[in-house]
mmCIF file of C-alpha atoms in Angstrom:
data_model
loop_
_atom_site.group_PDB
_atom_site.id
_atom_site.type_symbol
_atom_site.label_atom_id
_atom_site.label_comp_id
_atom_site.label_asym_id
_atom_site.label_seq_id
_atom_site.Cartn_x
_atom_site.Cartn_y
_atom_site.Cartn_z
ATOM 1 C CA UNK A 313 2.666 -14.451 32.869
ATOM 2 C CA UNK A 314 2.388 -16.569 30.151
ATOM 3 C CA UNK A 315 1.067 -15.521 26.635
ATOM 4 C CA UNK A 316 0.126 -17.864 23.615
ATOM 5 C CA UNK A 317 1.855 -16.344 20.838
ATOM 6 C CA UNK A 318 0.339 -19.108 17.910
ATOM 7 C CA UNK A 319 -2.482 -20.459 17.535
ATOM 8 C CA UNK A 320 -6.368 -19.379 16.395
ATOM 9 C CA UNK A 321 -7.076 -16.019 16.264
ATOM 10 C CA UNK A 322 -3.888 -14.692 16.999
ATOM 11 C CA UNK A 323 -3.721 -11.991 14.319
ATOM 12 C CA UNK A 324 -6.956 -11.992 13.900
ATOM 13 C CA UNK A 325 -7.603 -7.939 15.002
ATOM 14 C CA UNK A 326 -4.645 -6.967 12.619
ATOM 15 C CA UNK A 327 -6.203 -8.751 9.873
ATOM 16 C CA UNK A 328 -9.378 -7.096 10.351
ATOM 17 C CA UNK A 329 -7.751 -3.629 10.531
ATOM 18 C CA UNK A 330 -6.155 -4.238 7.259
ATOM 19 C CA UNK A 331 -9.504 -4.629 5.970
ATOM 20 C CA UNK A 332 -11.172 -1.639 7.338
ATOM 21 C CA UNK A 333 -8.581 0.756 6.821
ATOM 22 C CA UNK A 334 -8.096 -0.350 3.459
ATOM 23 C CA UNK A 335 -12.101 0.215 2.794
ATOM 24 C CA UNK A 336 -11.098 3.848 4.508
ATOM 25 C CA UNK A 337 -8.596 4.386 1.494
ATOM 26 C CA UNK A 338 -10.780 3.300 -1.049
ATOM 27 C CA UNK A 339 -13.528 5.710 0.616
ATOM 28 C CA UNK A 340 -11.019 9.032 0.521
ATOM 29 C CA UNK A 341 -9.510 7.914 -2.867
ATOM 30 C CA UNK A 342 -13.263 7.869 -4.239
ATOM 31 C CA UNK A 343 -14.229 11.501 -2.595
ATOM 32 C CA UNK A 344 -10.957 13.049 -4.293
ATOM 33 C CA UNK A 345 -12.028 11.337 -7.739
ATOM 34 C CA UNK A 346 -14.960 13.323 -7.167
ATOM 35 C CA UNK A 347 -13.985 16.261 -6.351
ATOM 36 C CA UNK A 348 -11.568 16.707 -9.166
ATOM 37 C CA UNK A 349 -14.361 15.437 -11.514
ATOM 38 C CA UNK A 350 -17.076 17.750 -10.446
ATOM 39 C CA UNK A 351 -14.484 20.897 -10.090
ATOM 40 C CA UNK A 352 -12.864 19.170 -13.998
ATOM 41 C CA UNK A 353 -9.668 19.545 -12.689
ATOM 42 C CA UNK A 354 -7.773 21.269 -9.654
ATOM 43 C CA UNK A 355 -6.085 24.585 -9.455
ATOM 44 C CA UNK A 356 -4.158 26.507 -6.416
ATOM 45 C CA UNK A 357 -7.541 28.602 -5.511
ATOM 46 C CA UNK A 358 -9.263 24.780 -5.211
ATOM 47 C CA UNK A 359 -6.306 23.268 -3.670
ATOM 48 C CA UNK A 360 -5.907 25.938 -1.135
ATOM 49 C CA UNK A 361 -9.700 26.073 -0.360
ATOM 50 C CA UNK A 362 -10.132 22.276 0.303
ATOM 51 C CA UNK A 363 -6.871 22.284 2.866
ATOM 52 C CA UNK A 364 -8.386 25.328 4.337
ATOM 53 C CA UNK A 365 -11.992 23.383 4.865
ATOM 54 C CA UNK A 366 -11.978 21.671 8.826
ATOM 55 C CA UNK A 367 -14.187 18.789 7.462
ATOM 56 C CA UNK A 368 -11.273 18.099 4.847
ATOM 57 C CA UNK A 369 -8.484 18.211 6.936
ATOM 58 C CA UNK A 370 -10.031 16.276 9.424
ATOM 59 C CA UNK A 371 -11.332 13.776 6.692
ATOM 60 C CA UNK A 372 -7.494 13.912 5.444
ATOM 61 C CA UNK A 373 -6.255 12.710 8.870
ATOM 62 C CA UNK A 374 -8.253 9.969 9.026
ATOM 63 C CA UNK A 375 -7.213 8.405 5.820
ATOM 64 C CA UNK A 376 -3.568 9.337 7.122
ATOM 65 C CA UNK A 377 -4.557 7.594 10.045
ATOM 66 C CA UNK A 378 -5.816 4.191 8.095
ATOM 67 C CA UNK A 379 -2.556 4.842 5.775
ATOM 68 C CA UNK A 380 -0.304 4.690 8.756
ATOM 69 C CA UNK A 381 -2.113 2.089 10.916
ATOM 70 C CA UNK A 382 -2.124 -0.282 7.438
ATOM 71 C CA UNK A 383 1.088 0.404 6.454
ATOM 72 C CA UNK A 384 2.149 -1.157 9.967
ATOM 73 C CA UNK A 385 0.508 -4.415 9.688
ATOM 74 C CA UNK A 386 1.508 -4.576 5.960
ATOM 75 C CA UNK A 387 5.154 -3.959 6.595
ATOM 76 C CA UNK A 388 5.467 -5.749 10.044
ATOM 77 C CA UNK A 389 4.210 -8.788 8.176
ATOM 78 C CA UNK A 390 7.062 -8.566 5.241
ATOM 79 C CA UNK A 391 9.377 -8.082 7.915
ATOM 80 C CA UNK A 392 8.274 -11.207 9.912
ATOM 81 C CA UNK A 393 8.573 -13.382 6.564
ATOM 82 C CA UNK A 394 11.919 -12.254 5.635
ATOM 83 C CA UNK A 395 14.167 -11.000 8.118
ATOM 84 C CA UNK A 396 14.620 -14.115 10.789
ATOM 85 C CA UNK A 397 17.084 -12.838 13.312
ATOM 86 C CA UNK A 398 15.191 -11.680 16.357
ATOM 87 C CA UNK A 399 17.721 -8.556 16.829
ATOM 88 C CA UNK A 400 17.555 -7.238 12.904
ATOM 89 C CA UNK A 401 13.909 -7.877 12.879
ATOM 90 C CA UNK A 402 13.183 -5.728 16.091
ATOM 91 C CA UNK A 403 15.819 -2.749 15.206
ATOM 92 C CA UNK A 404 13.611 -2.956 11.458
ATOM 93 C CA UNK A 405 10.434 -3.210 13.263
ATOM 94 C CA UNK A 406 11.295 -0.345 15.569
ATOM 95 C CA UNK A 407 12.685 1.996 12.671
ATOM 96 C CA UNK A 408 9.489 1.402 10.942
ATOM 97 C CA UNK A 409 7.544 2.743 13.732
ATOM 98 C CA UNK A 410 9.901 6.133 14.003
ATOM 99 C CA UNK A 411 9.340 6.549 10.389
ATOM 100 C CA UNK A 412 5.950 5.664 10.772
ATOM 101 C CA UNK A 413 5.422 8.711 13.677
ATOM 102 C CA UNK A 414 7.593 11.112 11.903
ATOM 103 C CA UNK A 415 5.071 10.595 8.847
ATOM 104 C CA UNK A 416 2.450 11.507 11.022
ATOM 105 C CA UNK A 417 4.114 14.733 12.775
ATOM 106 C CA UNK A 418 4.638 16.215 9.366
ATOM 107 C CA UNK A 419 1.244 15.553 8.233
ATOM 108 C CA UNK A 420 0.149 17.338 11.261
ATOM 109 C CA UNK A 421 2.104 20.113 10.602
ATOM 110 C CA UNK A 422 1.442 20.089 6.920
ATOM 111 C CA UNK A 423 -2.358 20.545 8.109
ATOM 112 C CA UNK A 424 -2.380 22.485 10.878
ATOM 113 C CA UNK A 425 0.703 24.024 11.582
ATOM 114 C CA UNK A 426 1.802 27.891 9.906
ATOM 115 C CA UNK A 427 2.177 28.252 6.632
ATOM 116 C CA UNK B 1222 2.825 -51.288 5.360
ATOM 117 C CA UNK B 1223 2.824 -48.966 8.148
ATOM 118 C CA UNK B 1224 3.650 -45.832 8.094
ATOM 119 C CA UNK B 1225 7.294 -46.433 10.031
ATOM 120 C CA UNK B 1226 8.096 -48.634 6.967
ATOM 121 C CA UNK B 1227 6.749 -46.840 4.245
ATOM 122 C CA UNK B 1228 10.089 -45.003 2.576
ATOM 123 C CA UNK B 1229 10.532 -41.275 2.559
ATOM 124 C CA UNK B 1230 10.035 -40.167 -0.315
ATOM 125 C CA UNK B 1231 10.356 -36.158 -0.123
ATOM 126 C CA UNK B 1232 12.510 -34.526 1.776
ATOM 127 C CA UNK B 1233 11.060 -32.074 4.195
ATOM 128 C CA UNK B 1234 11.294 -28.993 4.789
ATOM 129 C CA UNK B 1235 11.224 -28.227 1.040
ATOM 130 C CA UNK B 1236 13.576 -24.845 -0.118
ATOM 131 C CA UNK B 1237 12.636 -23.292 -2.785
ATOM 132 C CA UNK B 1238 15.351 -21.836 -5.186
ATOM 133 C CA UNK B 1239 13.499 -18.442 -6.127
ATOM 134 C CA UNK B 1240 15.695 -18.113 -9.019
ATOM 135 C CA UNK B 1241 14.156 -21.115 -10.554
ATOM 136 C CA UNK B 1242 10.252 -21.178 -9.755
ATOM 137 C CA UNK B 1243 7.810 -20.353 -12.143
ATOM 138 C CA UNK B 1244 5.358 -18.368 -10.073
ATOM 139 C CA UNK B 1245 1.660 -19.076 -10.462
ATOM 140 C CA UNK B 1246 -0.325 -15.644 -11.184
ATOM 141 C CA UNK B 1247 -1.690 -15.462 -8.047
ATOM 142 C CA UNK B 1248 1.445 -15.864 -6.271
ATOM 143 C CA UNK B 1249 2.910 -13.056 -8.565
ATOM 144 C CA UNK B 1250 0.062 -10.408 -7.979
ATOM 145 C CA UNK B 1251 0.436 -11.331 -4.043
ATOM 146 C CA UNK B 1252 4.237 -10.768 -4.433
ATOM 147 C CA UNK B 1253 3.809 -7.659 -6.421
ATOM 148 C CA UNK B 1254 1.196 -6.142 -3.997
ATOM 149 C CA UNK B 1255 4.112 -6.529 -1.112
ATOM 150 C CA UNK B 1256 6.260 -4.587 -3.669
ATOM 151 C CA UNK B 1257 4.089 -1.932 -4.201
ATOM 152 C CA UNK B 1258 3.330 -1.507 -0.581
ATOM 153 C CA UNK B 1259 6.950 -1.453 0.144
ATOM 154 C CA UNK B 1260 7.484 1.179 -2.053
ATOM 155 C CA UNK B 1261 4.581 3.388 -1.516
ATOM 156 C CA UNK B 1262 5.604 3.302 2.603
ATOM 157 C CA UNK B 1263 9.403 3.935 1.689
ATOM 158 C CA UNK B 1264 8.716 6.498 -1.168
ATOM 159 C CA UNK B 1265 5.008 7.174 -2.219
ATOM 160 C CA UNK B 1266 3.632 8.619 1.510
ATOM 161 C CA UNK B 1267 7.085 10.999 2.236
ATOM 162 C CA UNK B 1268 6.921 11.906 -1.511
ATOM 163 C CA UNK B 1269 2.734 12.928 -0.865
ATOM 164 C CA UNK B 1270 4.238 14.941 2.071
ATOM 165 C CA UNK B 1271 6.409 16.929 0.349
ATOM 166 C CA UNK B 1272 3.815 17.564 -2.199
ATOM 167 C CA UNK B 1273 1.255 18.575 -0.462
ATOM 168 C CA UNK B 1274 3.424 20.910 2.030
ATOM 169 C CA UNK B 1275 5.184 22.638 -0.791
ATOM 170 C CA UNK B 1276 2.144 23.012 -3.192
ATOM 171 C CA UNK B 1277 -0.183 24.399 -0.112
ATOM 172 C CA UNK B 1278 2.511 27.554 0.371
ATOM 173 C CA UNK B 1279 1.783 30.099 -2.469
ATOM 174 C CA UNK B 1280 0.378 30.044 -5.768
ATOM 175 C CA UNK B 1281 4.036 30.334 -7.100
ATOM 176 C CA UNK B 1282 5.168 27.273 -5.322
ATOM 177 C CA UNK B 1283 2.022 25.870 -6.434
ATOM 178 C CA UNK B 1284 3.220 26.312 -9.954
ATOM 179 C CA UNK B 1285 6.907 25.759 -8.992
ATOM 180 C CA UNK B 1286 5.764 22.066 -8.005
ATOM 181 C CA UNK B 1287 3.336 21.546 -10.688
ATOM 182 C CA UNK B 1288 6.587 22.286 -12.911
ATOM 183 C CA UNK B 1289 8.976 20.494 -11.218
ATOM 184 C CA UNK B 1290 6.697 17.735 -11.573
ATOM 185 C CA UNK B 1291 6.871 18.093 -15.582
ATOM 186 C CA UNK B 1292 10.408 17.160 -15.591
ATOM 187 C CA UNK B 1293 10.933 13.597 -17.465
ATOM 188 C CA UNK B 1294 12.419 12.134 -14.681
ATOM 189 C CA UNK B 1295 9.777 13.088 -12.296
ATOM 190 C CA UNK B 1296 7.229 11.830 -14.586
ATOM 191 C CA UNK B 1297 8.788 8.444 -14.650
ATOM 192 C CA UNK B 1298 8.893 8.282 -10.833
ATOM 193 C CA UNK B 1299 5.064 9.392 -10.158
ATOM 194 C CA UNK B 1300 3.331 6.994 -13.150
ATOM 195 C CA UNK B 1301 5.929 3.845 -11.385
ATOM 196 C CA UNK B 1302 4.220 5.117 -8.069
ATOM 197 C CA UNK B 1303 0.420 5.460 -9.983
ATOM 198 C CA UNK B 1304 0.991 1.908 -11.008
ATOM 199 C CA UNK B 1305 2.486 1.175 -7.248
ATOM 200 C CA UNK B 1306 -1.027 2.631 -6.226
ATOM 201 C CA UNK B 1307 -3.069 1.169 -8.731
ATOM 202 C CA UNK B 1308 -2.199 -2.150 -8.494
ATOM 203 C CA UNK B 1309 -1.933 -2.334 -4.622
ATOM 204 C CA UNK B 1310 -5.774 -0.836 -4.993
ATOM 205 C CA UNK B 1311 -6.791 -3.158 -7.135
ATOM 206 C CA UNK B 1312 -5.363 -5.950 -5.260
ATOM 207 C CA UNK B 1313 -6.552 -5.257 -2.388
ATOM 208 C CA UNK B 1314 -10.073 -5.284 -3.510
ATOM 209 C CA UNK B 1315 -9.371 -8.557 -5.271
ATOM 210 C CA UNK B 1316 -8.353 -10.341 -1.935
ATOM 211 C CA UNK B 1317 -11.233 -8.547 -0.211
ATOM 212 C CA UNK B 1318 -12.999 -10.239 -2.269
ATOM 213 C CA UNK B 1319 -11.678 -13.133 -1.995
ATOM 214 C CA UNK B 1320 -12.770 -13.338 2.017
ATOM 215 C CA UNK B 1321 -15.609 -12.971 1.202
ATOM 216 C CA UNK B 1322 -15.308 -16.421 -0.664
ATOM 217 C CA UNK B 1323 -15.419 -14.495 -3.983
ATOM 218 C CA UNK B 1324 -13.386 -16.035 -6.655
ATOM 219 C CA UNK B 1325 -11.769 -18.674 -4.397
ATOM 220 C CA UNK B 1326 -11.703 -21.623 -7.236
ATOM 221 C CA UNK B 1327 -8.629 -21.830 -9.316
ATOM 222 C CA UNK B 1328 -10.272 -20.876 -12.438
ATOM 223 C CA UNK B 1329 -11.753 -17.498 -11.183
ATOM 224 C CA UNK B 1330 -8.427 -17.352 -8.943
ATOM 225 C CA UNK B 1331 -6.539 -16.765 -11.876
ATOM 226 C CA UNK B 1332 -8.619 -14.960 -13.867
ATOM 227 C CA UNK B 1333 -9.267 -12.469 -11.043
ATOM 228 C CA UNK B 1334 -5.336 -12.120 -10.844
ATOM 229 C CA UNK B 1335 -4.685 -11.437 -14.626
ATOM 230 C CA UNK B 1336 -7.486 -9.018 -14.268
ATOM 231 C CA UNK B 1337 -5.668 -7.089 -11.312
ATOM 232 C CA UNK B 1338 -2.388 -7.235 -13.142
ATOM 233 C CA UNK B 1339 -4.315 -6.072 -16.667
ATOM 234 C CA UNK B 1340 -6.285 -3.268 -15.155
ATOM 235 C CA UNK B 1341 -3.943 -2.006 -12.896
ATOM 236 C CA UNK B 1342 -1.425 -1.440 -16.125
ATOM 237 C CA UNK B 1343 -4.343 -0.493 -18.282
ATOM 238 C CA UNK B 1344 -5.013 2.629 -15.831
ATOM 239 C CA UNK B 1345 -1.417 3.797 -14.969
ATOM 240 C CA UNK B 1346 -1.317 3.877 -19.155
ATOM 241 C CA UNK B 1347 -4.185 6.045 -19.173
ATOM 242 C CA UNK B 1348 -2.715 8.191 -16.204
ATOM 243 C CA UNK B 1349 0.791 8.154 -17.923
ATOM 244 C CA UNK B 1350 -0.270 8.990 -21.625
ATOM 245 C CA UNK B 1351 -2.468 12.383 -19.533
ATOM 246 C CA UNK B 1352 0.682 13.316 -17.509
ATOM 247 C CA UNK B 1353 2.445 12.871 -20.486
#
């Protein structure tokens, strides 16, 4: 089979999903202003009742979600500008995607798992 | 003179020595928003996991963290990851903005970068002088 790697509109999906998620961040950044404005500040009772709320863990994952999905794009692009051997690229490229599931394993368990 | 004849004046490709080019300020808030991003993967999100996991545990390690966190040198690391934060934010917005054909002129190109580079140190100095 034969792919076009170059060209127009190659990219163009990762490029949007660096957009959306980053509106995602924005979007959780803003509620957590808010929440620590309207609450004027955040103790443990606050802290342990939002993490115990399903609508804010599940809100939580999703920004985790645009976090991890953007972090990809944003570091597989520095990666593609800077490191040029095929082999070092791929073995950083792959590493970044371990680190990148392990992240979201341990946010998992941070939210759901026992405490 | 056609274009066989006409002598080559520039040699291509052009390297550039980094040590010795002046970037322009929109080059410099691109290059620090790969910095920042860099860092906040690497540092910032495994640093957010830790704090969240340990503060969630007990109202003791809530406290434990919130102390450990008043330690000089952990100060210095969260306000260089609030201006990490800040400054990829505020980036960000400026080159959503920006295609959206927002600011695309050189004038408002560069004013829209000293703004991102102003603001985004203006608020970690607000943050830092609080945490301080």
């Amino acid at each position: 089979m034969k792919r076009i790697v170059v060209g127009a509109h190659y990219g163009l999906k990762d490029w949007l999903v660096q957009r959306v998620t980053a509106l995602v961040m924005v979007l959780y950044t803003l509620l957590w202003l808010a929440i620590a404005w309207s609450a004027g500040g955040i103790d443990f009772a606050l802290w342990q009742a939002l993490f115990a709320n399903g609508a804010f863990r599940i809100a939580t994952m999703l920004f985790w979600l645009a976090v991890l999905w953007h972090a990809w794009v944003g570091m597989r692009d520095i990666w593609m500008d800077y490191l040029k051997p095929t082999a070092l690229r791929l073995t950083v490229e792959t590493l970044t995607v371990l680190i990148l599931l392990a992240y979201a394993v341990w946010l998992l368990d941070v939210l759901w798992g026992p405490r | 003179m056609s274009a066989l004849e006409r002598p080559v004046t520039r040699k291509r490709p052009v390297y550039l020595n980094l040590v010795r080019i002046r970037l322009p300020l929109p080059g410099l808030v691109s290059i620090l928003h790969r910095l920042s991003g860099l860092a906040l993967f690497f540092v910032g999100l495994p640093l957010l996991l830790v704090g969240v996991e340990r503060s969630l545990a007990s109202p003791e390690a809530f406290e434990a963290f919130r102390a450990a966190l008043a330690t000089p040198w952990a100060k210095i690391v969260l306000i260089g990851l609030v201006w990490a934060y800040l400054h990829h934010f505020c980036a960000g917005i400026r080159f959503l903005l920006l295609d959206v054909h927002k600011g695309v002129e050189l004038r408002p190109a560069r004013q829209s970068s000293l703004a991102v580079l102003f603001i985004s140190l203006a608020l970690t100095l607000v943050v830092g002088v609080r945490l301080w």
